[in-house]
CSV table of C-alpha atoms in Angstrom, one decimal:
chain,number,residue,atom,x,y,z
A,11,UNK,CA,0.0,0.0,0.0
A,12,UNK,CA,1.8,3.2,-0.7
A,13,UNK,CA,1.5,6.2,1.4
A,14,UNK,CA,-1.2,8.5,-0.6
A,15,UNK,CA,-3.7,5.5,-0.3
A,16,UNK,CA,-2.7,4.9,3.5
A,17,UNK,CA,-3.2,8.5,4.0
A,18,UNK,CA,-6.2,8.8,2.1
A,19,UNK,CA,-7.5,6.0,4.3
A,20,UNK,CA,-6.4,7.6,7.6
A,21,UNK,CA,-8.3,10.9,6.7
A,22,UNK,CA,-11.3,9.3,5.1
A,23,UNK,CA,-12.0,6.7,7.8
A,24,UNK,CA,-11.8,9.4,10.4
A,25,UNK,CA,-15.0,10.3,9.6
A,26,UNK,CA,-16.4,7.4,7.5
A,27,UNK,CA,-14.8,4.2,8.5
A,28,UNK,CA,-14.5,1.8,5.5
A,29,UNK,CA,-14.8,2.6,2.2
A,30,UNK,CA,-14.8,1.2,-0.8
A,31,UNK,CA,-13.1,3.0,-4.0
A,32,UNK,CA,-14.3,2.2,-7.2
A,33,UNK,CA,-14.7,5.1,-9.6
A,34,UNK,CA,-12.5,7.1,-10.9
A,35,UNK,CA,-12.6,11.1,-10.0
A,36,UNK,CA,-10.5,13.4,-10.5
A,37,UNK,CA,-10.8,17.5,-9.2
A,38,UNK,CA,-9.0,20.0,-10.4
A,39,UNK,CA,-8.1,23.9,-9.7
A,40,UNK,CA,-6.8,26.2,-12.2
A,41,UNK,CA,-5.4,23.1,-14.6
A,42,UNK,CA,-3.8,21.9,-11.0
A,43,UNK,CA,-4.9,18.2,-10.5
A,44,UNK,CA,-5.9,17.6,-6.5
A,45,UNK,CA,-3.6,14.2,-5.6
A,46,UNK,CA,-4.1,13.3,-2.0
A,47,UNK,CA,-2.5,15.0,0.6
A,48,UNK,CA,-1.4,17.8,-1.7
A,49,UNK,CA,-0.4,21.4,-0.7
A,50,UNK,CA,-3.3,24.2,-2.3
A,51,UNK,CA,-3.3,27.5,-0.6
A,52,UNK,CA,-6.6,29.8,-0.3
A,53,UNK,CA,-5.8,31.8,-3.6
A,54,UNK,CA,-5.6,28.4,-6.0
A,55,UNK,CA,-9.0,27.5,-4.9
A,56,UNK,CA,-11.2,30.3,-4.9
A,57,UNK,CA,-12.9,28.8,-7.7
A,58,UNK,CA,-15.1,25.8,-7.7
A,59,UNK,CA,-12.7,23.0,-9.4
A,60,UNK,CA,-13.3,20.8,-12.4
A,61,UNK,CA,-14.8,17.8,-11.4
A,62,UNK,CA,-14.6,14.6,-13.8
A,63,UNK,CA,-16.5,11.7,-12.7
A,64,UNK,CA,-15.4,8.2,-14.3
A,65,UNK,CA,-18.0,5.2,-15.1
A,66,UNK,CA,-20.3,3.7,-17.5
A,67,UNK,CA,-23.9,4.1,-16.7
A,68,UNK,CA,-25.9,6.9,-16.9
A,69,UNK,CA,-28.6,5.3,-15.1
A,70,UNK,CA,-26.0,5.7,-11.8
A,71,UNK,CA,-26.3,8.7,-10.3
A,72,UNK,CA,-24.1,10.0,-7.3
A,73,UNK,CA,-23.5,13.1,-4.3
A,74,UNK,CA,-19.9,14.3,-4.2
A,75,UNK,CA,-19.4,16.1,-0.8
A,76,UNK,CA,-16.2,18.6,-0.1
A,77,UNK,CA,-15.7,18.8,3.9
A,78,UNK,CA,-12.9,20.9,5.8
A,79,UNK,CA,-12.0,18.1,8.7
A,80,UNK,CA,-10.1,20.9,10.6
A,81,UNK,CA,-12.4,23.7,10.9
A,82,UNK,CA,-11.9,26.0,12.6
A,83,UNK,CA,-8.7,25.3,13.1
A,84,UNK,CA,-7.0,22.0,13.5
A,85,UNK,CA,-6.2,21.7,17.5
A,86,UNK,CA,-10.0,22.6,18.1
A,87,UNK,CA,-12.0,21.4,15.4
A,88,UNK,CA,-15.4,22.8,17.1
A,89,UNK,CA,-17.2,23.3,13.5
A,90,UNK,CA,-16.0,19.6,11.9
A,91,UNK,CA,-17.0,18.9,9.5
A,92,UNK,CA,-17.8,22.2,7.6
A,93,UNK,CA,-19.4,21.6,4.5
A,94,UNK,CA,-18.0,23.6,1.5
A,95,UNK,CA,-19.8,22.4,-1.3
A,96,UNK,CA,-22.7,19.5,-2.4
A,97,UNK,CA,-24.0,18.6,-5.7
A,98,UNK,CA,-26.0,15.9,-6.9
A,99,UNK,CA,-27.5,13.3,-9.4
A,100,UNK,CA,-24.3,13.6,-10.8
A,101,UNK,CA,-24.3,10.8,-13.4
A,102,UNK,CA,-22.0,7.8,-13.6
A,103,UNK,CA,-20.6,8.4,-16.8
A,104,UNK,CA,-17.4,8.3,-18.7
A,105,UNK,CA,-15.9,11.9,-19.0
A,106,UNK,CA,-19.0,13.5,-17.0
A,107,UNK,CA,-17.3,17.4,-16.3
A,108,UNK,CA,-18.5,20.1,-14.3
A,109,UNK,CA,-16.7,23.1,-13.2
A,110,UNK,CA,-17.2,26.6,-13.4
A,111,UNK,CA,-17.3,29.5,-15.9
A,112,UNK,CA,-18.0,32.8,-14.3
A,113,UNK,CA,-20.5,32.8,-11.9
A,114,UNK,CA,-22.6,29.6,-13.3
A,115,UNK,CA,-22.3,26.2,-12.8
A,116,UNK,CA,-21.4,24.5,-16.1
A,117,UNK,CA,-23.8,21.6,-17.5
A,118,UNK,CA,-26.0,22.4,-13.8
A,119,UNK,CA,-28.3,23.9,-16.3
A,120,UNK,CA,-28.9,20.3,-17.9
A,121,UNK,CA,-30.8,18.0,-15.6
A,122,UNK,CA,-28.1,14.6,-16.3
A,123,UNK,CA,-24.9,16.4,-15.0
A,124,UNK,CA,-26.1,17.4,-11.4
A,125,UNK,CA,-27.7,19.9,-9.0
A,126,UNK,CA,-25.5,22.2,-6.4
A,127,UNK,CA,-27.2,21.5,-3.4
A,128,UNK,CA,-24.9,23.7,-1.5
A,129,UNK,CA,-22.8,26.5,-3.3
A,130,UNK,CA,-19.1,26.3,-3.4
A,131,UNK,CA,-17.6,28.3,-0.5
A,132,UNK,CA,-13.7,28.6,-0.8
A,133,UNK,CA,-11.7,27.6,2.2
A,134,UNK,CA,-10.1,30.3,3.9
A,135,UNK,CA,-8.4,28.1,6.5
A,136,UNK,CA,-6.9,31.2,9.4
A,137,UNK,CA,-5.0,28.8,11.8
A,138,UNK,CA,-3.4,25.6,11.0
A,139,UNK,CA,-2.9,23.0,8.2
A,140,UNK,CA,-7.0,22.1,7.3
A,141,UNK,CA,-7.6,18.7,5.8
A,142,UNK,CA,-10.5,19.6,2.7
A,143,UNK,CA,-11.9,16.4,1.5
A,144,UNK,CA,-13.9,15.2,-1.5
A,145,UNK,CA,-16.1,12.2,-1.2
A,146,UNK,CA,-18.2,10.5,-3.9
A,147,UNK,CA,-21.1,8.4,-2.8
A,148,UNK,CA,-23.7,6.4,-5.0
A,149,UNK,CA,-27.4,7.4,-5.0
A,150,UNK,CA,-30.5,5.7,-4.7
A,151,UNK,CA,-31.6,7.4,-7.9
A,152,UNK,CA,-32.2,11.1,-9.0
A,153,UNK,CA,-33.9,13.6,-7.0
A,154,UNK,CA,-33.1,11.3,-3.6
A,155,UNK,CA,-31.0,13.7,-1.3
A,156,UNK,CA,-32.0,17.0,-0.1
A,157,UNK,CA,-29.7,20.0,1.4
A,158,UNK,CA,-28.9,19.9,4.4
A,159,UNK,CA,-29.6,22.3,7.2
A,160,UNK,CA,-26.2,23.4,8.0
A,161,UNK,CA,-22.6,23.9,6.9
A,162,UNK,CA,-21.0,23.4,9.8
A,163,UNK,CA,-20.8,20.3,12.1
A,164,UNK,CA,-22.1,18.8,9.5
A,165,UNK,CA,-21.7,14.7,9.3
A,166,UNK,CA,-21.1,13.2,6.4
A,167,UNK,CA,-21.7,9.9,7.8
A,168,UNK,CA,-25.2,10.6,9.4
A,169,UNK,CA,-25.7,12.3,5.9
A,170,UNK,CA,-25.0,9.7,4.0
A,171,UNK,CA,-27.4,7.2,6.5
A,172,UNK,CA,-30.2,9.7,6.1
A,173,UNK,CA,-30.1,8.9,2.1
A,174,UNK,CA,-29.1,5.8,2.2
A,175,UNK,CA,-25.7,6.3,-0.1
A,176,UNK,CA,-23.6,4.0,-0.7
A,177,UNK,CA,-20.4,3.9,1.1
A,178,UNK,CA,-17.5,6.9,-0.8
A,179,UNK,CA,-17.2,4.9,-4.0
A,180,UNK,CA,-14.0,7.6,-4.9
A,181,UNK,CA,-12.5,10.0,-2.5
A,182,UNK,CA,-9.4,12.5,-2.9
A,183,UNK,CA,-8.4,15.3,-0.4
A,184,UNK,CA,-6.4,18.3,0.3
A,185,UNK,CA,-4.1,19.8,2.9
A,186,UNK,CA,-4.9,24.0,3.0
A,187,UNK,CA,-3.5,26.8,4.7
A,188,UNK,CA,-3.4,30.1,4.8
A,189,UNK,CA,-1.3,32.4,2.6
A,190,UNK,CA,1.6,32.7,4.4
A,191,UNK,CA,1.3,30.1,6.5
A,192,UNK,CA,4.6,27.3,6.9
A,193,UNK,CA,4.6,24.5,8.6
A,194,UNK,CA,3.8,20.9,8.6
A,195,UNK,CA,1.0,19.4,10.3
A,196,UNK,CA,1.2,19.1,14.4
A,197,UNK,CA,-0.2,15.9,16.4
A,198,UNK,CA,-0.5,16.4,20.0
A,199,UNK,CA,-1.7,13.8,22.3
């Protein structure tokens, strides 16, 4: 097992326990491809990302999830897990692609590329090294999950019980800090 799918692991099953990964995603900010546990700071992801969604039926539809694990900040997490961003009855399809051009959502318009449940709020991490992660789960069918109440303490788990999703089917994350922040990441015990 190498170390971006031990960490992966780690930071996913912190929150979700098991998991099974079995469709490809892949996000991207400004042409910059998100591989786990990279470095983005707050100016690379204003934006919402590019978000590619791998698979072969249509007919699947799924709810990718962007949580900060570390908000707000990393020693206190009182607001875990703050939800940054939700859309939905995305299909399962080969080269499905959302993003964003301007201010609009592109193929949101079109009801078989997904809905934004909750609109993209950039990170802005003020303390700390903030774990952002992206989780893919499989739907029931379209038109099955609502928005949620809140953005912050938000569980994904509980969530994902509510709707009865699948366990993360594909999963990537992030490590963010702010501007000028150095550093590596602190455990204390």
């Amino acid at each position: 097992m190498s170390n971006e799918s031990s960490s992966l692991i780690n930071t996913i099953g912190d929150i979700l326990g098991p998991f099974n990964l079995s469709v490809p995603l892949r996000i991207t900010y400004s042409n910059r491809p998100v591989i786990n546990g990279c470095d983005l700071r707050p100016s690379a992801i204003l934006n919402r990302p590019m978000v590619e969604v791998g698979g072969d039926d249509f007919r699947v539809v799924y709810t990718l999830v962007m949580v900060n694990l570390d908000a707000p900040n990393p020693s206190n997490p009182t607001l875990r897990e703050y939800l940054h961003w939700m859309v939905t009855d995305i299909p399962g399809t080969t080269n499905v692609t959302f993003g964003v051009f301007g201010e609009v959502l592109m193929h949101v318009r079109n009801w078989d590329t997904g809905r934004e449940l909750i609109r993209y709020e950039s990170p802005r991490p003020m303390m700390g090294i903030h774990r952002i992660v992206f989780m893919l789960f499989r739907q029931l069918g379209r038109n099955t999950v609502f928005e949620p109440d809140l953005r912050h303490n938000f569980s994904t788990r509980n969530f994902a019980q509510e709707y009865n999703l699948s366990l993360p089917v594909a999963a990537v994350y992030f490590n963010c800090q702010r501007e000028a922040g150095s550093g590596g990441r602190r455990f204390h015990n």
